[in-house]
Coordinates of C-alpha atoms and ligand atoms in Angstrom, one line a residue:
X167 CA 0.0 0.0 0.0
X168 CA 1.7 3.4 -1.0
X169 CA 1.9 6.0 1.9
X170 CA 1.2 9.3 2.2
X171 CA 2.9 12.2 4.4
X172 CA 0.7 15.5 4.9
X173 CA 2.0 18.3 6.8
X174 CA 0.0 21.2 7.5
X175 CA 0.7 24.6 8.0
X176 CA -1.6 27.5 9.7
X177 CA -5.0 27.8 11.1
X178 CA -7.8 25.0 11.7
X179 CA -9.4 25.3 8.9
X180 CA -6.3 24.3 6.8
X181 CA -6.5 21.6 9.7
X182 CA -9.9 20.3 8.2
X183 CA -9.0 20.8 4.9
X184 CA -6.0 18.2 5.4
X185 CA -8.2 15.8 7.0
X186 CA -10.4 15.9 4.5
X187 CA -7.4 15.1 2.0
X188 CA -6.2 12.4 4.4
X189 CA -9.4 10.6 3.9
X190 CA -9.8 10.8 0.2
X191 CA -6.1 8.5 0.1
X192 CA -7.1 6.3 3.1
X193 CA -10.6 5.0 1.2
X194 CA -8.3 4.7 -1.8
X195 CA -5.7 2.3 -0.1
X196 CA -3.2 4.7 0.7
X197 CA -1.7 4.8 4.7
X198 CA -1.6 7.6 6.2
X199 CA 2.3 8.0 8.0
X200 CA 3.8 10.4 10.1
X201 CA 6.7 9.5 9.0
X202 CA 7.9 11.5 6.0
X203 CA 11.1 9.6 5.2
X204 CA 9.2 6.4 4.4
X205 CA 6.4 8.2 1.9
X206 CA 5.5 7.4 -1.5
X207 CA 3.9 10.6 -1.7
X208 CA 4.6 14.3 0.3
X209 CA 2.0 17.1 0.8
X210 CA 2.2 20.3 2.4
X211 CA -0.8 22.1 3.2
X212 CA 0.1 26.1 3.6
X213 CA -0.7 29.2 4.9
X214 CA 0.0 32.6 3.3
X215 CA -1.2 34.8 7.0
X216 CA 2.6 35.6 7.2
X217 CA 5.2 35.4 5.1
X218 CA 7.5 33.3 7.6
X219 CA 4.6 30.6 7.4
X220 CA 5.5 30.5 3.5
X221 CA 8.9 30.5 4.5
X222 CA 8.2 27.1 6.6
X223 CA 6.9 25.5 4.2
X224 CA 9.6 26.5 1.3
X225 CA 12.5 25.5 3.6
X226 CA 10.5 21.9 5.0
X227 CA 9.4 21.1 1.4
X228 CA 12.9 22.1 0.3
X229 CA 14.6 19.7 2.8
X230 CA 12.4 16.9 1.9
X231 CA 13.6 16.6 -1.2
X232 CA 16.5 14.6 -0.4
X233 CA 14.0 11.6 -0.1
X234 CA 14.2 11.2 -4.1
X235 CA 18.0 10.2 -4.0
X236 CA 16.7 7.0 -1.8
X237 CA 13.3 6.9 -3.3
X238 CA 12.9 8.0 -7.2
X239 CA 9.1 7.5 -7.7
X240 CA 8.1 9.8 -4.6
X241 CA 5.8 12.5 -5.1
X242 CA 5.5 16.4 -3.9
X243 CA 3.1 18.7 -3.8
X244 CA 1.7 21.7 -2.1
X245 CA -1.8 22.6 -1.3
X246 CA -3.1 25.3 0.3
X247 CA -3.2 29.2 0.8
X248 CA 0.5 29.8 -0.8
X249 CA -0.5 27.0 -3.4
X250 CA -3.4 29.2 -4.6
X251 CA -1.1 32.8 -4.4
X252 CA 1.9 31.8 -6.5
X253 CA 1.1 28.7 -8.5
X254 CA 3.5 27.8 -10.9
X255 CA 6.5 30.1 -9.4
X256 CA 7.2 27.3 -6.7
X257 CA 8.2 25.1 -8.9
X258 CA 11.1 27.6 -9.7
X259 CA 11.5 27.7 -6.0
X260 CA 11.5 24.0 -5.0
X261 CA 12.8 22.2 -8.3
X262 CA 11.4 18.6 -7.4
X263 CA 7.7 19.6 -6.9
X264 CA 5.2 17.7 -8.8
X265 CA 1.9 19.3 -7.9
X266 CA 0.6 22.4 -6.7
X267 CA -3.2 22.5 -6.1
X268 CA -5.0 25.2 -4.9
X269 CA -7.5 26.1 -1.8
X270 CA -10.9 25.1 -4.3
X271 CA -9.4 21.7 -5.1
X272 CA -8.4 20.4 -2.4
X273 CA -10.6 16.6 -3.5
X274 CA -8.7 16.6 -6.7
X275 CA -5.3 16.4 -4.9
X276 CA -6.1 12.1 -5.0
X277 CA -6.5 11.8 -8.2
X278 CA -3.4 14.1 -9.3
X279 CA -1.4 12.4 -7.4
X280 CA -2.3 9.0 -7.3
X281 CA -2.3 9.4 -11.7
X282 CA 1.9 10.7 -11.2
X283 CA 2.6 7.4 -8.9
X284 CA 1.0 5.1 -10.8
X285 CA 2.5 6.5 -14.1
X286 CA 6.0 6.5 -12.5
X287 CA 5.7 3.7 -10.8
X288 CA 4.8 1.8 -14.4
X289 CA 7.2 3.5 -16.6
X290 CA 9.6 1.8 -14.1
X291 CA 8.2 -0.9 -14.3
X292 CA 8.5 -1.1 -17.8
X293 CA 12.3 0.3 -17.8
X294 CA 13.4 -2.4 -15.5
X295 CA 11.2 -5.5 -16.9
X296 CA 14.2 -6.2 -19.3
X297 CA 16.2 -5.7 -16.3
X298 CA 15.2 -6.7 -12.7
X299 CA 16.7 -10.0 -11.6
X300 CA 15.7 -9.8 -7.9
X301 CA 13.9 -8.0 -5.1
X302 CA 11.1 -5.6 -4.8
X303 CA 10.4 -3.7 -7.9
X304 CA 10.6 -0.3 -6.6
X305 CA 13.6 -0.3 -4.8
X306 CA 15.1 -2.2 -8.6
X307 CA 13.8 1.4 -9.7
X308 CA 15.4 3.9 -7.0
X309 CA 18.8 2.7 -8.0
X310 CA 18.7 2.1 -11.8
X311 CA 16.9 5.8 -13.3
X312 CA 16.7 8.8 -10.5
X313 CA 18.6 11.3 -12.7
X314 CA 16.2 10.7 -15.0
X315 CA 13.0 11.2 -12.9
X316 CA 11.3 14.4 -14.7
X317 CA 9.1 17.1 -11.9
X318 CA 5.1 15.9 -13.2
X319 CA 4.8 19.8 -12.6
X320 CA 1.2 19.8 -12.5
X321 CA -0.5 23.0 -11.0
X322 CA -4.4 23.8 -10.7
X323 CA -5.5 26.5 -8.8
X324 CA -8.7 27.0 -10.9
X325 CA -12.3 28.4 -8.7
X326 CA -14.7 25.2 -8.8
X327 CA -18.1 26.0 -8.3
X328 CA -19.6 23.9 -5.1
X329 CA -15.8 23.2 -3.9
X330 CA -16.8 24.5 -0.5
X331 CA -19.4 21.0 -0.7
X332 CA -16.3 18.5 -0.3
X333 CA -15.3 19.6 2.7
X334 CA -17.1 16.9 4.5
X335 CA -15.5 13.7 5.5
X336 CA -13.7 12.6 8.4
X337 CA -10.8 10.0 9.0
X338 CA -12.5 6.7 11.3
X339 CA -10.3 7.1 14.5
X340 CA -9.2 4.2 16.2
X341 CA -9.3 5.9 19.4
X342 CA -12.2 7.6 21.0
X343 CA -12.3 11.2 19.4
X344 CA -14.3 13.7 21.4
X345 CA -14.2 17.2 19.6
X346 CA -14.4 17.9 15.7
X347 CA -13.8 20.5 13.4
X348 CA -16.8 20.7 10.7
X349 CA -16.3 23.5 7.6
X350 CA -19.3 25.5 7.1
X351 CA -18.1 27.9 4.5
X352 CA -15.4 28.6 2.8
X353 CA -14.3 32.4 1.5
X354 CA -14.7 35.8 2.6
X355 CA -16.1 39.0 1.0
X356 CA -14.3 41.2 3.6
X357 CA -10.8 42.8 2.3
X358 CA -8.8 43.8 5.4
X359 CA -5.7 45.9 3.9
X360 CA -3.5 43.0 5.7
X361 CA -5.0 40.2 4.7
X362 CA -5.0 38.1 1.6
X363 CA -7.3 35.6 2.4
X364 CA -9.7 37.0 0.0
X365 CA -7.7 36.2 -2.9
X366 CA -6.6 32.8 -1.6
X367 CA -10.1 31.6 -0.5
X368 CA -11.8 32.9 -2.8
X369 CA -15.4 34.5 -2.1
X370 CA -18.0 33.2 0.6
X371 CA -19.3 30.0 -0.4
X372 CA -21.6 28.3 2.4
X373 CA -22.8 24.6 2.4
X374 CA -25.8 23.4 2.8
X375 CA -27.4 23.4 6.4
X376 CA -28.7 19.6 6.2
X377 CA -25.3 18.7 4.6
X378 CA -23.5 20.2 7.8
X379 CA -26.2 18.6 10.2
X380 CA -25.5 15.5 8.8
X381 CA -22.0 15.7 9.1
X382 CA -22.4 16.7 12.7
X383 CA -25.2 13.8 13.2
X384 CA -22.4 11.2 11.8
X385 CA -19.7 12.6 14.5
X386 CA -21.9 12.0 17.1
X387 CA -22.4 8.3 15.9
X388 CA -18.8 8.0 16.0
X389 CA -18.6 9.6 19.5
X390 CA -17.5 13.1 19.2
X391 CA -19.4 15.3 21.6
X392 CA -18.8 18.5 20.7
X393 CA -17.7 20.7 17.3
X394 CA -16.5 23.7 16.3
X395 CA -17.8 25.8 13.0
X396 CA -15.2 26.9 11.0
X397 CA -15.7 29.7 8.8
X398 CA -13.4 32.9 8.2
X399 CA -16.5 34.7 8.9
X400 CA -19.1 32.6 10.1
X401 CA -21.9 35.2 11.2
X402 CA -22.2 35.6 7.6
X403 CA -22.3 32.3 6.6
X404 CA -24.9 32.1 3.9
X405 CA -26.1 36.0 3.7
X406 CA -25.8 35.3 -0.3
X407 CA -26.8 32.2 0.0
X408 CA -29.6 31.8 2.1
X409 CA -33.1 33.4 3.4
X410 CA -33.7 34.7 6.2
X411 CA -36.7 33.0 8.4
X412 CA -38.6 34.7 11.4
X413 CA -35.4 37.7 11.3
X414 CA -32.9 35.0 11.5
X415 CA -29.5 34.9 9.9
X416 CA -28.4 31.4 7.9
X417 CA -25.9 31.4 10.9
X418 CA -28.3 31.3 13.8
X419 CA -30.8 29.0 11.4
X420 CA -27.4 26.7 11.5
X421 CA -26.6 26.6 15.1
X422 CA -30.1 25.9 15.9
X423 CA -30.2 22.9 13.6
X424 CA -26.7 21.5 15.3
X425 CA -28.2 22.0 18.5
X426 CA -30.9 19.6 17.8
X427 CA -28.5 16.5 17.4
X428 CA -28.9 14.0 19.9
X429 CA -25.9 13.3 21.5
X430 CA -23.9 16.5 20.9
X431 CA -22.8 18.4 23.8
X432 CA -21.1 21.1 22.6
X433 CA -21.2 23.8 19.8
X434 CA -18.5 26.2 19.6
X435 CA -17.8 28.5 15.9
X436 CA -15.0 31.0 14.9
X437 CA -14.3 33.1 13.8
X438 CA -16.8 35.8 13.9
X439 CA -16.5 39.6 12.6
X440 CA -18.4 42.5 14.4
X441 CA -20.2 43.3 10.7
X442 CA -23.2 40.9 10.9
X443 CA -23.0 40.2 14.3
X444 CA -26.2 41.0 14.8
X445 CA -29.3 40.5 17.8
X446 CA -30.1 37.2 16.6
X447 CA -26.7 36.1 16.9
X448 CA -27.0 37.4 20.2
X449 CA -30.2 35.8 21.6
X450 CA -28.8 32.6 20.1
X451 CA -26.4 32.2 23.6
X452 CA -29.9 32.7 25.7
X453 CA -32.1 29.8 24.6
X454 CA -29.1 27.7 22.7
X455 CA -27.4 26.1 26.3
X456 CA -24.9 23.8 23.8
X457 CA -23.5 26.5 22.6
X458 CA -20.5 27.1 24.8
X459 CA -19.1 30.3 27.1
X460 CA -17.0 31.2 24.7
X461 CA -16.4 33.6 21.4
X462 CA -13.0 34.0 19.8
X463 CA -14.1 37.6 18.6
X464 CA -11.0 39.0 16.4
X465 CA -10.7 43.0 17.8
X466 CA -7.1 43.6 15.7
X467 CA -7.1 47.1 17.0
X468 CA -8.7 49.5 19.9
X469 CA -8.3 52.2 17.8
X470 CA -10.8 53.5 15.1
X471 CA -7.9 55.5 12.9
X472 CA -6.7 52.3 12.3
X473 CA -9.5 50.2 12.3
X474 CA -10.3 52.7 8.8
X475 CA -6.6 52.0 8.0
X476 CA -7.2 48.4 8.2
X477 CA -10.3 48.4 6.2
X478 CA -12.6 47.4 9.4
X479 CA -15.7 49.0 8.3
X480 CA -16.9 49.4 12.0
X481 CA -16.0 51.6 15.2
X482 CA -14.9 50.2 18.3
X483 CA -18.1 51.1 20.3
X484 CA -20.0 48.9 18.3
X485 CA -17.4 45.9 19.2
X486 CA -17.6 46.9 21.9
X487 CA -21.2 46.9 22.6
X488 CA -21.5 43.2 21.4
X489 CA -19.0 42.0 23.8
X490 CA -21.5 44.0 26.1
X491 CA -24.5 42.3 24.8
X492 CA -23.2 39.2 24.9
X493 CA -21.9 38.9 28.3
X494 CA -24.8 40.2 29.4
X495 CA -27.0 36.7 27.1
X496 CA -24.5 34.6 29.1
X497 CA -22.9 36.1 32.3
X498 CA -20.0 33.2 32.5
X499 CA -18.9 34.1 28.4
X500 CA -15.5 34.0 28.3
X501 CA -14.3 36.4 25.1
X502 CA -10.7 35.9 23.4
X503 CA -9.3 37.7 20.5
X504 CA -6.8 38.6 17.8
X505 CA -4.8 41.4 18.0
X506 CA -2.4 43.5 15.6
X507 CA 0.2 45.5 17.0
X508 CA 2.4 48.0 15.4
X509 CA -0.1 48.3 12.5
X510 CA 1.7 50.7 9.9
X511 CA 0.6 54.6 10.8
X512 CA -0.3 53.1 14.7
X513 CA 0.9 56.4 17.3
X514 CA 1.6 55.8 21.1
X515 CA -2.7 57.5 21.0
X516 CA -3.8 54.8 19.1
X517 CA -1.5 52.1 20.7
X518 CA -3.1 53.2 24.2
X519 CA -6.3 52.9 22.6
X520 CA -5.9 48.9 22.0
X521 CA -4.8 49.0 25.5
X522 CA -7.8 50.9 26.7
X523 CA -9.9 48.5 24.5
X524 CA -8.4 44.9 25.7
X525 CA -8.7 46.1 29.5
X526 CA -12.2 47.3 29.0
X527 CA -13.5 43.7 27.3
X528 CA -11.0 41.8 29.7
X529 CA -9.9 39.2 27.3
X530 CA -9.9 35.7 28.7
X531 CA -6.8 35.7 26.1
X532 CA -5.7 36.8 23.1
X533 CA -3.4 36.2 20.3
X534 CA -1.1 39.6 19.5
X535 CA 0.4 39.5 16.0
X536 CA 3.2 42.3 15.6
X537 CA 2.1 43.5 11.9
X538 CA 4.0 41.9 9.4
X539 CA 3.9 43.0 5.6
X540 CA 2.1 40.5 2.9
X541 CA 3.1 40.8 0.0
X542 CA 0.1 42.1 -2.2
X543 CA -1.9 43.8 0.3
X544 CA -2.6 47.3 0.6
X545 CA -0.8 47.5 3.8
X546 CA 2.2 46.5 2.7
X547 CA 2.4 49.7 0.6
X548 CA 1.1 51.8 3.1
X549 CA 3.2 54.9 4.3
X550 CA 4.1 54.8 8.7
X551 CA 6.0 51.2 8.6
X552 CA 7.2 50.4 11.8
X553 CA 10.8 49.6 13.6
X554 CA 10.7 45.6 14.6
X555 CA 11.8 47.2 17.5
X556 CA 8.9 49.7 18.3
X557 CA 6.6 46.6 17.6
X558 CA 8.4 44.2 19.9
X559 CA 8.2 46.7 22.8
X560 CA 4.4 47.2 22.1
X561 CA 4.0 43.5 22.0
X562 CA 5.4 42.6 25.3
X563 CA 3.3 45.2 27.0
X564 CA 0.3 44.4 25.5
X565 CA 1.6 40.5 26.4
X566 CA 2.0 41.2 29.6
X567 CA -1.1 42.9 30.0
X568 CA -2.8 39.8 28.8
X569 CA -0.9 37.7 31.3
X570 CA -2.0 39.8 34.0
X571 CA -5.7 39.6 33.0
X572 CA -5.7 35.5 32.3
X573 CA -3.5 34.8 35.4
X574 CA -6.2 36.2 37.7
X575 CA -9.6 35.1 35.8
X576 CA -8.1 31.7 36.3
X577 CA -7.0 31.9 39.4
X578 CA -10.3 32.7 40.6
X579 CA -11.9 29.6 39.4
X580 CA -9.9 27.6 42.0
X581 CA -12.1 26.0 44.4
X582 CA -15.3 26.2 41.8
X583 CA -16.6 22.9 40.0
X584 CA -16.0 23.7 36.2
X585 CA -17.7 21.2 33.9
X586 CA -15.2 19.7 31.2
X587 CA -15.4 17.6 28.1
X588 CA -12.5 15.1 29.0
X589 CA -10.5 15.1 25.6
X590 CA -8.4 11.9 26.0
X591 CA -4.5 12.2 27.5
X592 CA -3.1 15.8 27.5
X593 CA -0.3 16.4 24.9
X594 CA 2.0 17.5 27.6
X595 CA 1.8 14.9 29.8
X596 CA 0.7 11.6 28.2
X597 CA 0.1 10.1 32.0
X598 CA -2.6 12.4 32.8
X599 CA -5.9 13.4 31.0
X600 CA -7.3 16.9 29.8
X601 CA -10.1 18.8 28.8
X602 CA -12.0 22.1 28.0
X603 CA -14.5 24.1 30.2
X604 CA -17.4 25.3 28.3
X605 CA -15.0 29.1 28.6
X606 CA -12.5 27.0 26.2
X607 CA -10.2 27.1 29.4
X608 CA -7.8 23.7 29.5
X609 CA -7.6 21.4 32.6
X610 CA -5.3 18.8 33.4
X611 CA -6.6 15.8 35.6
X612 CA -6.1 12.2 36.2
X613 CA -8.4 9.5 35.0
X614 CA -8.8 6.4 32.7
X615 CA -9.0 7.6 29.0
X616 CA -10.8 4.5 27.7
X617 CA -13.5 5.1 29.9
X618 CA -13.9 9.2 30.3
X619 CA -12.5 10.5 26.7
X620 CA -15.7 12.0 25.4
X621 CA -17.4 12.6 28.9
X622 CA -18.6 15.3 30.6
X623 CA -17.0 16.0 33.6
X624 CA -17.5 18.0 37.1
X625 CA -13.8 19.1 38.1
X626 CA -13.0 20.4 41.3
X627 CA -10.4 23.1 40.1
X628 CA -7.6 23.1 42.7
X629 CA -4.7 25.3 41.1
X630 CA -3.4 27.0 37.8
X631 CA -0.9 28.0 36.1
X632 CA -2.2 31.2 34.5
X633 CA -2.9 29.8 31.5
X634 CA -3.9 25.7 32.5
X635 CA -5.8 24.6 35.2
X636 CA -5.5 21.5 37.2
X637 CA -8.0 19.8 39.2
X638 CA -10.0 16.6 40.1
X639 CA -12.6 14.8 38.5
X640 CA -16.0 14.5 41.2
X641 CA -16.6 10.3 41.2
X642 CA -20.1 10.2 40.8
Ligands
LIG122 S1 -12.5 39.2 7.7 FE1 -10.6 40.3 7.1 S2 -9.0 39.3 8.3 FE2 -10.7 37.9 8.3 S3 -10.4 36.6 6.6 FE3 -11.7 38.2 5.9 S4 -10.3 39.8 5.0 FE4 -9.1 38.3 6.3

């Protein structure tokens, strides 16, 4: 059976994206393997948010390439955000690529590359019929014709109408798998001067509400108990797509049909954008109890100069305000966010004013990105560039601001019960278990996996760590 390495660079939904790509080999007889050095074929799956996450991927798919002088036949490709933005022009960059495919055909990525094997693999077979005395037929092949092993050089990038639609499969786990990630749309109309996501995504394209409940209702059967929506802007999933009903979005429509799955637990969707975040949205966290305490709520900046700089088409009252709203729908909502810092043009004012913002919202957490040019964006022409340095010294105050906040929100939860979905053994320590509260807070606790992976728990929360909590599970 031919193997096949995927590595994937970036956010979850590149995540889901690459499962789905995983599955497509392993229900064609392909093995999935982690180990890179012993597959027949190589993927990358990449992100174009930064360019250092480009740069990643050049310099792993670069060093990979070594695997050819052992193994002729094997196969490279890229998929993905960077795929879809240069095309063609990596395979100047990384001479022995065979394939890059692009964000809206990510289910044509089998057949490209499962059509290059099997062509290389019988061309060598032919070459060495004459030839092979002994052994197995590839290895006969590795050492008798590399050098003349010619780059398939195979690129499609091309929109596909419905693409968004086979985005829907998951790999069987062995093991019990309690959370999933489920696509709901793919695209966004927004152009943020920093961000080239439009251009590699392509516009919003939603999928079908049955098709997502079914996906959902098939998780359950396999024993997930809770999923997240992915989207890059989910409150607008379907506003070209779909009608309205009773003054209800597609999006709120959607979370109430997940909600009705037996079985699930747990609903939890990023990321959302204050345009479109609307009352509905809003009421949704009063009379939805599966959807959890939580909204990853992308701010970028406190400051509305630069909010217009960035192309946020919004003020930062009316962010604002929904955090406002919303904590006062569900009193325990934890809120985290995304945050640029040193955005070209941004003064101390306006640097004070993200401040002022994150202190005002009291971020559970948050993710601070010092700005970083991208190629093709507006921003990256933009007069006011920032000194690394002046960024750097914004971002550890605004880090340390953040620390400050999350150490004491969590520290006050010792001594309270927090319900958690136990998640199987924690990646840090394989001997004990962890978990998420409903707030997307972690937990670290001892248990059996077999038997509490998937369960909700009551944890006695007896310490943290500022960012982890650690606690015991109440024995009922
Ligand atoms: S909302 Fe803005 S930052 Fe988010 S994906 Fe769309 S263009 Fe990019």
């Amino acid at each position: 059976m031919p193997k096949v390495f995927i590595k994937t660079y970036g956010c979850q939904m590149n995540e889901r994206d690459s499962e789905q790509v995983a599955r497509t080999f392993a229900e064609n007889g392909y093995t999935l393997t982690p180990r890179e050095q012993e597959a027949d074929a190589i993927l990358i799956n990449t992100c174009s948010v930064r360019d250092q996450a480009e740069q990643k991927a050049l310099g792993k798919m670069g060093m990979m390439g070594k695997y050819r002088e052992e193994r002729a036949h094997v196969v490279y490709g890229f998929m993905g955000c960077m795929a879809q933005s240069r095309g063609d022009e990596l395979f100047q960059r990384v001479p022995h690529l065979d394939l890059v495919v692009g964000t809206q055909k990510y289910h044509r990525v089998f057949e490209y590359v499962d059509q290059i094997l099997t062509r290389r693999l019988r061309t060598r077979m032919d070459e060495v019929g004459a030839e092979m005395v002994t052994g197995r037929v590839e290895d006969e092949v590795v050492k008798i014709n590399q050098d003349r092993v010619i780059s398939a050089r195979v690129v499609d990038t091309a929109e596909e109408e419905g693409s968004q639609n086979t985005i829907r499969d998951h790999i069987p786990r062995t093991d019990r798998q309690a959370t999933a990630f489920v696509s709901i749309m793919q695209g966004c109309n927004m152009r943020c001067s920093f961000c080239i996501v439009p251009d590699t995504r392509g516009k919003e394209r939603g999928r079908p509400i049955a098709d997502i409940v079914e996906e959902v209702r098939h998780l359950v059967d396999q024993g997930v108990r809770e999923v997240t929506l992915l989207g890059q802007i989910v409150n607008l999933y379907g506003r070209t797509e779909f009608p309205k009903i009773n003054g209800k979005s597609p999006f709120v429509q959607l979370l109430e049909a997940v909600h009705e799955v037996d079985g699930l637990h747990r609903i939890r969707f990023t990321s959302p954008h204050p345009i479109g975040y609307r009352d509905d949205l809003v009421a949704a966290f009063t009379y939805l109890p599966k959807l959890c305490s939580h909204i990853h709520f992308p701010m970028q900046s406190g400051s509305d100069r630069i909010l217009k700089k960035m192309r946020r088409p919004y003020k930062n009252e009316k962010f604002l305000s929904i955090c406002e709203k919303m904590k006062a729908a569900r009193p325990d909502l934890a809120i985290t966010t995304d945050i640029i810092v040193g955005f070209p043009g941004e003064t101390e004012e306006d640097f004070q004013e993200t401040v002022a913002c994150m202190k005002a919202v009291g971020f559970d957490n948050s993710f601070i990105f010092r700005y970083s040019k991208r190629k093709d964006t507006p921003a990256a022409e933009m007069e006011g560039q920032l000194s690394e340095q002046v960024k750097e010294e914004r971002n550890q105050i605004l880090l340390r601001i953040q620390e400050e906040m999350t150490t004491a929100k969590n520290a006050r939860l010792i001594g309270t019960r927090q319900q958690v979905l136990c998640e199987g053994p924690s990646k840090s320590n394989k001997s004990r278990l962890s978990g998420r509260t409903g707030q997307n807070k972690i937990v670290i606790f001892d248990g059996e996996a077999a038997r509490m992976t998937g369960e909700l728990l009551e944890v006695q929360v007896e310490d943290s760590t500022g960012y982890t909590l650690y606690g015991t599970p109440m024995i009922h």
